[in-house]
Amino acid sequence: MKGSFPLVPSVFVYATVWGGLARQAGLSLDEIALMCLIVTAGASQFVAVPMIAAGFPPLAVIATTYVVNIRHYLMAATLAPAFRCFPRRWLALIAHGVNDESFALAVARRNPPDPWFFLGSVVAVYGSFIGGALVGSVLGGLVSDPTRYGLDFAFPAVFLALVAVQLKRRGDWAVAGGAALLALWIAWRFLGNWHIVVAGLVASGLGALIMRPEDA
Amino acid sequence: MRPSVVVTIVGMAAATYLTRAPLLLALSDRPLRPRLRLWLRLIPLAVLPALAIPMVLLRPDGNPALTPANPRLWGAIVVLALTAARANLLLSVAAGVVVVALLRHFGF
């Protein structure tokens, strides 16, 4: 767990921002706590809050959450060999702990990753995420007019910053730019809110077919 | 708790668990095929702009707001420029929020 302490402040602040925004978007404290406990996936929670606030149907939010979190398959498959000696019943619970930060840390430290190091990191990351979200949701209840402070813009800002740090190859830029244009066109021309899932799957699928597999 | 929000959250939890559990429980030694790995890596790169750019460039009524008088456009440019300059994620976001708040304050 100690090896993950450097992550704690940034996860805590990120979660505080999320909790504050979720509260201002009209989620109640118990809805926020429930989401943090049973979903516990930061990026998709950022994605879900403005959709819930805008009154999107549950199925649209759930489908978008699934697509945003598809990347977990990659992490789970990479972690699996390290957990061979664990009872399967435990694995059903440990699976809930798969997250970007612990995965990145555990794989950077040793490959194949040390399962106990990974589990310690999950405790540190989830503890600071849930704690930060609760602090943020209490603080968020104190700000009365979020648009005045530009806080509604925090959602697209987080998404843009998250994608910008991941763009490495030329093909990545094409996928991100293509998805943006396609989503813009779908959202403008068609009513409803499937532009995220459709543009996300089409642009990434085309990219995966056209780019060289070595670019993974 | 509102029933529809609880349904949404429980559904989100189930959908997320479905992305985490199956391959961990499969305990397979075989790595994923390279093209599948590539696709899984590209999905967030496509989903995040698909989500963010319409929020920046479309008005709530769905019409484009592609003018310099759109504060969100300038906020987005600031966020992308700072992130490209390797600034901290939260710092970039905060700067974008401040720019949008200031532009709105001065009547954009």
Coordinates of C-alpha atoms in Angstrom, one line a residue:
Chain A
M1 CA 0.0 0.0 0.0
K2 CA 2.9 2.3 0.9
G3 CA 4.1 2.3 -2.7
S4 CA 0.8 3.9 -3.8
F5 CA 0.9 6.8 -1.3
P6 CA 2.3 9.3 -3.9
L7 CA -1.0 8.8 -5.8
V8 CA -3.2 9.6 -2.9
P9 CA -3.3 13.4 -3.1
S10 CA -4.1 13.5 -6.8
V11 CA -6.8 10.9 -6.6
F12 CA -8.2 12.7 -3.6
V13 CA -8.4 16.1 -5.3
Y14 CA -9.7 14.6 -8.6
A15 CA -12.5 12.9 -6.5
T16 CA -13.2 16.1 -4.6
V17 CA -13.7 17.9 -7.9
W18 CA -16.1 15.1 -9.1
G19 CA -18.0 15.1 -5.8
G20 CA -18.5 18.9 -5.9
L21 CA -19.6 18.9 -9.5
A22 CA -22.0 15.9 -8.9
R23 CA -23.6 17.7 -6.0
Q24 CA -24.1 20.9 -8.1
A25 CA -25.5 18.8 -10.9
G26 CA -28.3 17.8 -8.5
L27 CA -27.2 14.4 -7.3
S28 CA -27.9 13.8 -3.6
L29 CA -25.3 12.8 -1.0
D30 CA -26.6 9.2 -0.9
E31 CA -26.7 8.9 -4.7
I32 CA -23.1 10.1 -4.8
A33 CA -22.0 7.6 -2.1
L34 CA -23.8 4.7 -3.8
M35 CA -22.1 5.5 -7.1
C36 CA -18.7 5.8 -5.5
L37 CA -19.1 2.4 -3.7
I38 CA -20.5 0.2 -6.5
V39 CA -19.3 1.9 -9.7
T40 CA -15.9 3.3 -8.5
A41 CA -14.6 4.3 -11.9
G42 CA -13.7 7.9 -12.0
A43 CA -13.7 8.8 -15.7
S44 CA -17.1 7.1 -16.3
Q45 CA -18.5 8.9 -13.2
F46 CA -17.4 12.2 -14.7
V47 CA -19.1 11.2 -17.9
A48 CA -22.4 10.1 -16.2
V49 CA -23.0 13.2 -14.0
P50 CA -23.9 15.7 -16.7
M51 CA -25.9 13.0 -18.6
I52 CA -28.0 12.3 -15.4
A53 CA -28.4 16.0 -14.8
A54 CA -29.6 16.5 -18.3
G55 CA -32.2 13.8 -17.8
F56 CA -30.8 11.2 -20.2
P57 CA -32.6 7.8 -20.0
P58 CA -30.8 5.3 -17.8
L59 CA -30.0 3.0 -20.7
A60 CA -28.1 5.8 -22.5
V61 CA -26.0 6.5 -19.4
I62 CA -25.4 2.8 -18.8
A63 CA -24.3 2.1 -22.4
T64 CA -22.0 5.1 -22.3
T65 CA -20.5 3.9 -19.0
Y66 CA -19.8 0.5 -20.5
V67 CA -18.0 1.9 -23.5
V68 CA -15.9 4.3 -21.4
N69 CA -14.9 1.4 -19.2
I70 CA -14.2 -1.2 -21.9
R71 CA -10.5 -0.4 -21.3
H72 CA -10.8 -2.5 -18.1
Y73 CA -10.7 -5.7 -20.2
L74 CA -7.1 -4.9 -21.2
M75 CA -6.1 -4.4 -17.6
A76 CA -8.0 -7.5 -16.3
A77 CA -6.4 -9.7 -18.9
T78 CA -2.9 -8.4 -18.1
L79 CA -3.5 -8.9 -14.3
A80 CA -5.0 -12.3 -14.6
P81 CA -1.9 -14.5 -14.6
A82 CA -0.6 -12.8 -11.4
F83 CA -3.8 -13.9 -9.6
R84 CA -3.6 -17.5 -10.6
C85 CA -3.1 -18.8 -7.0
F86 CA -6.0 -16.9 -5.6
P87 CA -9.4 -18.6 -4.8
R88 CA -12.0 -17.7 -7.5
R89 CA -14.4 -16.4 -4.9
W90 CA -11.9 -13.8 -3.9
L91 CA -11.3 -12.9 -7.6
A92 CA -15.0 -12.0 -8.0
L93 CA -14.5 -9.4 -5.3
I94 CA -10.9 -8.3 -6.4
A95 CA -12.3 -7.7 -9.9
H96 CA -14.1 -4.6 -8.6
G97 CA -10.7 -3.2 -7.8
V98 CA -9.4 -3.0 -11.3
N99 CA -8.6 0.7 -11.9
D100 CA -6.2 2.8 -14.1
E101 CA -4.0 4.1 -11.3
S102 CA -3.3 0.8 -9.5
F103 CA -2.8 -1.0 -12.8
A104 CA -0.3 1.6 -14.1
L105 CA 1.6 1.6 -10.8
A106 CA 1.7 -2.2 -10.4
V107 CA 2.8 -2.9 -14.0
A108 CA 5.4 -0.1 -14.0
R109 CA 6.9 -1.7 -10.8
R110 CA 7.1 -5.3 -11.9
N111 CA 5.8 -7.3 -14.9
P112 CA 4.0 -9.6 -14.3
P113 CA 2.6 -7.4 -11.5
D114 CA 2.8 -8.4 -7.8
P115 CA -0.8 -9.2 -6.8
W116 CA -0.4 -8.0 -3.2
F117 CA 1.1 -4.7 -4.3
F118 CA -1.8 -4.3 -6.7
L119 CA -4.3 -5.0 -3.9
G120 CA -2.6 -2.5 -1.5
S121 CA -2.8 0.1 -4.2
V122 CA -6.5 -0.6 -4.7
V123 CA -7.1 0.1 -1.0
A124 CA -5.2 3.3 -1.2
V125 CA -6.8 4.5 -4.4
Y126 CA -10.4 3.6 -3.5
G127 CA -10.0 5.0 0.0
S128 CA -8.8 8.4 -1.3
F129 CA -11.4 8.3 -4.2
I130 CA -14.4 7.7 -1.9
G131 CA -13.1 10.1 0.8
G132 CA -12.4 12.8 -1.7
A133 CA -15.8 12.4 -3.4
L134 CA -17.6 12.7 0.0
V135 CA -15.6 15.8 1.0
G136 CA -16.3 17.3 -2.5
S137 CA -20.0 16.6 -2.3
V138 CA -20.3 18.4 1.0
L139 CA -18.3 21.4 -0.3
G140 CA -20.2 21.3 -3.6
G141 CA -23.5 21.9 -1.7
L142 CA -22.2 25.3 -0.6
V143 CA -21.8 26.8 -4.1
S144 CA -25.1 28.1 -5.3
D145 CA -24.5 29.3 -8.9
P146 CA -22.0 27.0 -10.6
T147 CA -22.3 28.4 -14.1
R148 CA -21.2 31.8 -12.8
Y149 CA -17.9 30.4 -11.8
G150 CA -17.5 28.4 -15.1
L151 CA -17.9 25.1 -13.2
D152 CA -20.1 23.6 -15.8
F153 CA -17.1 23.8 -18.1
A154 CA -15.1 21.5 -15.7
F155 CA -16.7 18.4 -17.3
P156 CA -15.6 18.9 -20.9
A157 CA -12.3 20.3 -19.5
V158 CA -11.6 17.1 -17.7
F159 CA -12.4 15.0 -20.7
L160 CA -10.1 17.1 -23.0
A161 CA -7.3 16.9 -20.5
L162 CA -7.7 13.2 -20.1
V163 CA -7.5 12.6 -23.8
A164 CA -4.7 15.0 -24.5
V165 CA -2.3 13.2 -22.2
Q166 CA -3.0 9.9 -24.0
L167 CA -2.3 11.0 -27.5
K168 CA 1.0 9.4 -28.5
R169 CA 1.0 8.4 -32.2
R170 CA -0.2 10.1 -35.3
G171 CA -3.0 7.6 -35.6
D172 CA -4.2 8.5 -32.1
W173 CA -4.7 12.1 -33.2
A174 CA -6.7 11.0 -36.2
V175 CA -8.9 8.8 -34.1
A176 CA -9.6 11.5 -31.5
G177 CA -10.2 14.2 -34.2
G178 CA -12.3 11.9 -36.3
A179 CA -14.4 10.9 -33.2
A180 CA -14.9 14.6 -32.3
L181 CA -16.1 15.5 -35.9
L182 CA -18.4 12.5 -36.2
A183 CA -19.9 13.1 -32.7
L184 CA -20.4 16.8 -33.6
W185 CA -22.2 15.9 -36.8
I186 CA -24.4 13.2 -35.1
A187 CA -25.3 15.5 -32.2
W188 CA -26.1 18.4 -34.5
R189 CA -28.1 16.5 -37.1
F190 CA -29.9 13.8 -35.0
L191 CA -31.8 14.2 -31.8
G192 CA -31.0 11.9 -28.9
N193 CA -27.7 11.2 -27.2
W194 CA -26.1 8.2 -28.9
H195 CA -23.4 10.3 -30.5
I196 CA -20.9 9.4 -27.8
V197 CA -21.2 5.7 -28.1
V198 CA -21.6 5.6 -31.9
A199 CA -18.7 8.1 -32.6
G200 CA -16.5 6.4 -29.9
L201 CA -16.9 2.9 -31.3
V202 CA -16.8 3.8 -35.0
A203 CA -13.7 6.0 -34.7
S204 CA -11.8 3.6 -32.5
G205 CA -12.8 0.6 -34.6
L206 CA -11.7 2.2 -37.8
G207 CA -8.4 3.2 -36.1
A208 CA -7.8 -0.3 -34.9
L209 CA -8.4 -1.7 -38.4
I210 CA -6.2 0.9 -40.2
M211 CA -3.3 1.4 -37.7
R212 CA -0.6 -1.2 -37.3
P213 CA -1.3 -3.6 -34.4
E214 CA 2.2 -2.8 -33.1
D215 CA 0.8 0.7 -32.2
A216 CA -1.1 -0.9 -29.3
Chain B
M1 CA -32.7 8.8 -3.7
R2 CA -34.6 9.1 -7.0
P3 CA -35.7 5.7 -8.4
S4 CA -34.5 6.4 -11.9
V5 CA -31.1 7.6 -10.7
V6 CA -30.7 4.4 -8.6
V7 CA -31.6 2.3 -11.6
T8 CA -28.9 4.3 -13.6
I9 CA -26.3 3.8 -10.9
V10 CA -27.0 0.1 -10.4
G11 CA -26.9 -0.4 -14.2
M12 CA -23.6 1.5 -14.4
A13 CA -22.2 -0.7 -11.6
A14 CA -23.3 -3.9 -13.5
A15 CA -21.9 -2.6 -16.8
T16 CA -18.6 -1.7 -15.2
Y17 CA -18.3 -5.0 -13.3
L18 CA -18.8 -6.7 -16.7
T19 CA -15.7 -4.9 -18.0
R20 CA -13.6 -5.9 -14.9
A21 CA -14.5 -9.4 -13.9
P22 CA -14.7 -11.8 -16.9
L23 CA -11.0 -11.7 -18.0
L24 CA -9.7 -11.6 -14.5
L25 CA -11.8 -14.7 -13.6
A26 CA -10.8 -16.4 -16.9
L27 CA -7.2 -16.5 -15.6
S28 CA -5.9 -17.0 -19.1
D29 CA -2.2 -16.9 -19.8
R30 CA -2.6 -16.0 -23.4
P31 CA -2.2 -12.3 -24.0
L32 CA -4.9 -10.5 -26.0
R33 CA -4.4 -10.3 -29.7
P34 CA -2.5 -7.1 -30.7
R35 CA -5.3 -5.6 -32.8
L36 CA -7.8 -6.1 -30.0
R37 CA -5.3 -4.5 -27.6
L38 CA -5.0 -1.6 -30.0
W39 CA -8.8 -1.2 -30.2
L40 CA -9.1 -1.3 -26.4
R41 CA -6.5 1.4 -26.1
L42 CA -8.1 3.6 -28.8
I43 CA -11.7 3.5 -27.3
P44 CA -11.1 6.1 -24.6
L45 CA -9.2 8.3 -27.2
A46 CA -12.4 8.3 -29.3
V47 CA -15.0 8.4 -26.6
L48 CA -13.6 11.4 -24.6
P49 CA -13.5 13.9 -27.6
A50 CA -16.9 12.5 -28.8
L51 CA -18.2 13.6 -25.4
A52 CA -16.3 16.8 -24.9
I53 CA -16.3 18.5 -28.3
P54 CA -20.1 18.7 -28.7
M55 CA -20.3 20.1 -25.1
V56 CA -17.9 22.8 -26.2
L57 CA -19.1 23.6 -29.7
L58 CA -22.9 23.1 -29.5
R59 CA -25.5 25.2 -27.7
P60 CA -27.9 23.4 -25.4
D61 CA -30.5 23.6 -28.2
G62 CA -28.2 21.6 -30.5
N63 CA -27.1 24.4 -32.8
P64 CA -23.4 25.1 -33.4
A65 CA -21.7 27.9 -31.5
L66 CA -18.6 28.2 -33.6
T67 CA -17.8 31.8 -32.9
P68 CA -15.1 33.6 -30.9
A69 CA -17.9 34.8 -28.6
N70 CA -18.3 31.2 -27.2
P71 CA -16.4 31.2 -23.9
R72 CA -16.2 27.4 -23.9
L73 CA -14.1 27.5 -27.1
W74 CA -11.4 29.6 -25.4
G75 CA -11.6 27.4 -22.3
A76 CA -11.0 24.3 -24.4
I77 CA -8.1 25.9 -26.2
V78 CA -6.5 26.8 -22.8
V79 CA -7.0 23.3 -21.5
L80 CA -5.5 21.6 -24.6
A81 CA -2.6 24.0 -24.7
L82 CA -1.7 23.6 -21.0
T83 CA -2.0 19.8 -21.2
A84 CA 0.2 19.7 -24.4
A85 CA 2.7 21.7 -22.4
R86 CA 2.6 18.9 -19.8
A87 CA 0.9 20.9 -17.1
N88 CA -0.8 19.0 -14.3
L89 CA -4.3 17.7 -15.3
L90 CA -6.1 19.5 -12.5
L91 CA -4.2 22.7 -13.1
S92 CA -5.2 22.7 -16.8
V93 CA -8.8 22.1 -15.9
A94 CA -8.8 24.9 -13.3
A95 CA -7.2 27.3 -15.8
G96 CA -9.9 26.5 -18.4
V97 CA -12.7 27.0 -15.8
V98 CA -11.2 30.4 -14.8
V99 CA -11.0 31.5 -18.4
V100 CA -14.7 30.6 -19.0
A101 CA -15.8 32.3 -15.8
L102 CA -13.9 35.5 -16.7
L103 CA -15.2 35.6 -20.2
R104 CA -18.8 35.2 -18.9
H105 CA -18.2 37.8 -16.3
F106 CA -17.2 40.3 -19.0
G107 CA -20.3 39.6 -20.9
F108 CA -19.5 37.0 -23.6

